[in-house]
XYZ file of C-alpha atoms in Angstrom:
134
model
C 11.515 15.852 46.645
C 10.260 12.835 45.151
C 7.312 14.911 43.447
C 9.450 17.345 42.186
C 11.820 14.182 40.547
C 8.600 12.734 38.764
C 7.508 16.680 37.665
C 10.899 16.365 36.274
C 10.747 13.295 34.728
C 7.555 14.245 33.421
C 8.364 17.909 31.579
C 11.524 16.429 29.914
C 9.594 13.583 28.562
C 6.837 15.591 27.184
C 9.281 18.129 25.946
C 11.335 15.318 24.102
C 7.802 13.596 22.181
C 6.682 16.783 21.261
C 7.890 18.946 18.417
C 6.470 20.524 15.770
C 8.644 18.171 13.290
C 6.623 15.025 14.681
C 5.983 12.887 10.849
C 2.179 13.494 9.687
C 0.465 10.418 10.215
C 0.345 9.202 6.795
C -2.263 6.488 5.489
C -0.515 2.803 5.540
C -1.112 2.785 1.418
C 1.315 5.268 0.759
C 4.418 4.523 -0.606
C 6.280 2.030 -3.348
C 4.839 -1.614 -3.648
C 5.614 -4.723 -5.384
C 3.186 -7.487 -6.251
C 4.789 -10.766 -4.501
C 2.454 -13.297 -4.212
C -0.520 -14.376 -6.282
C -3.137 -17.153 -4.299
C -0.753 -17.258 -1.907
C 1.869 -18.492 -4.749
C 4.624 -16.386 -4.845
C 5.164 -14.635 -8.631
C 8.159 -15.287 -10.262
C 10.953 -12.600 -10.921
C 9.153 -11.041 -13.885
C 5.947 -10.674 -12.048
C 7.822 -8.726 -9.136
C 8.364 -6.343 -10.951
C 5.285 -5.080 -11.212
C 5.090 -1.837 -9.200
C 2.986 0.032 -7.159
C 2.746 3.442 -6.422
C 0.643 5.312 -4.157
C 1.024 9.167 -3.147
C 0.355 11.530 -0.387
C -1.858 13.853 -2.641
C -4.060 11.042 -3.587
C -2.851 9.869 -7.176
C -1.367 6.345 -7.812
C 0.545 4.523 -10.847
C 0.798 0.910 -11.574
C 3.762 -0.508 -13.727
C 2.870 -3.781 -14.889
C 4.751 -6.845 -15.805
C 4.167 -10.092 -17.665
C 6.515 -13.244 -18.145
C 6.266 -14.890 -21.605
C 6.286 -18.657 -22.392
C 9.624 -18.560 -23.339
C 10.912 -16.963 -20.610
C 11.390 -13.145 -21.798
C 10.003 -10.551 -19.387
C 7.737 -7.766 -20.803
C 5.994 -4.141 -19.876
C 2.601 -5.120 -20.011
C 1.848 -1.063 -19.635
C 1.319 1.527 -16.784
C -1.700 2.916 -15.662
C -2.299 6.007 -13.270
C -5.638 7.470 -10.954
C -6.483 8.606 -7.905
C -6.988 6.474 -4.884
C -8.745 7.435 -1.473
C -9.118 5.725 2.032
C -12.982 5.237 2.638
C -12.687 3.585 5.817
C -12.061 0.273 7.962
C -9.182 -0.293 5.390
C -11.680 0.056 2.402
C -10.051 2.358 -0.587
C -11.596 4.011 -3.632
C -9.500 3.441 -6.732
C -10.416 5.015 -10.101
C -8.449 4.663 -13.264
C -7.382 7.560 -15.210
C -10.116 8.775 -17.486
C -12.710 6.698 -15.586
C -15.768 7.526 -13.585
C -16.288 4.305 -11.626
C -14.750 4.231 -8.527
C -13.740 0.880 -7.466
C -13.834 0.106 -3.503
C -11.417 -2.701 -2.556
C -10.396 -4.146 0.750
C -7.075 -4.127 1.549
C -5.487 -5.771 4.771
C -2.322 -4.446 5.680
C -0.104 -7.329 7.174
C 2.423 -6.776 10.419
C 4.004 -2.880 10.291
C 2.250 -2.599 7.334
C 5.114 -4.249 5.427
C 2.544 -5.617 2.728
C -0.770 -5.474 2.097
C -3.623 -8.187 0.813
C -6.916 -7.690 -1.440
C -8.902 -10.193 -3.039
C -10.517 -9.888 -6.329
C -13.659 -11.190 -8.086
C -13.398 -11.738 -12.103
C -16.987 -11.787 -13.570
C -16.809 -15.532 -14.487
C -16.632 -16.427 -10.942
C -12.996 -16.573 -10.562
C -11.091 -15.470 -7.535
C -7.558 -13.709 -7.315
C -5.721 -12.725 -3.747
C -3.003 -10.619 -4.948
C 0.018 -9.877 -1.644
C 1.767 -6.738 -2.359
C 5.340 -5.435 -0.330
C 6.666 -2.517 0.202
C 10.008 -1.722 -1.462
């Protein structure tokens, strides 16, 4: 009798997790970002603005945003291109109309409720750039 309870137990559990409309398990990248914190400073209203987009089939857009001296908040532009997960939270970006694909590491903080990447100018100078999801 007691078998037969944990046979029980067991078919209407497995019958209740699976279905066939179980979510796809969808990279941690995808989905609508905003930039919040620059060298672990966080941006100011204007800045948080800035948007980021990134799809299921692969293609991303970035709506940027500047604050000016005196206070006004501007587009600073959008940009678009495909992104790709390479790997051990490496991804492939490439701009629209560009050949170079850059690979950046991105670390995805708890329940993947933001995400971190550091970046190297040419002159030497460092930027770690937090994004959250919307």
């Amino acid at each position: 009798m007691k078998n037969l309870l944990i046979l029980c137990i067991a078919i209407i559990t497995l019958g209740t997790s699976c279905s066939s409309n179980d979510e796809k398990n969808l990279d941690p990248l995808i989905g609508n970002w905003y930039k919040f914190s620059e060298n672990k400073k966080e941006v100011n209203d204007c800045e948080k603005k800035t948007t980021l987009n990134f799809k299921e089939n692969g293609d991303y857009s970035i709506s940027l945003y500047e604050a000016l001296t005196n206070g006004d908040c501007i587009s600073d532009g959008m940009d678009t291109g495909k992104w790709a997960n390479k790997g051990n939270n490496n991804y492939g970006i490439i701009l629209a109309g560009d050949n170079f694909e850059v690979i950046q590491k991105i670390t995805f903080g708890e329940n993947s409720s933001s995400f971190t990447f550091t970046e190297k100018e040419e002159d030497g100078t460092t930027y770690t750039t937090t994004y959250k999801r919307k």
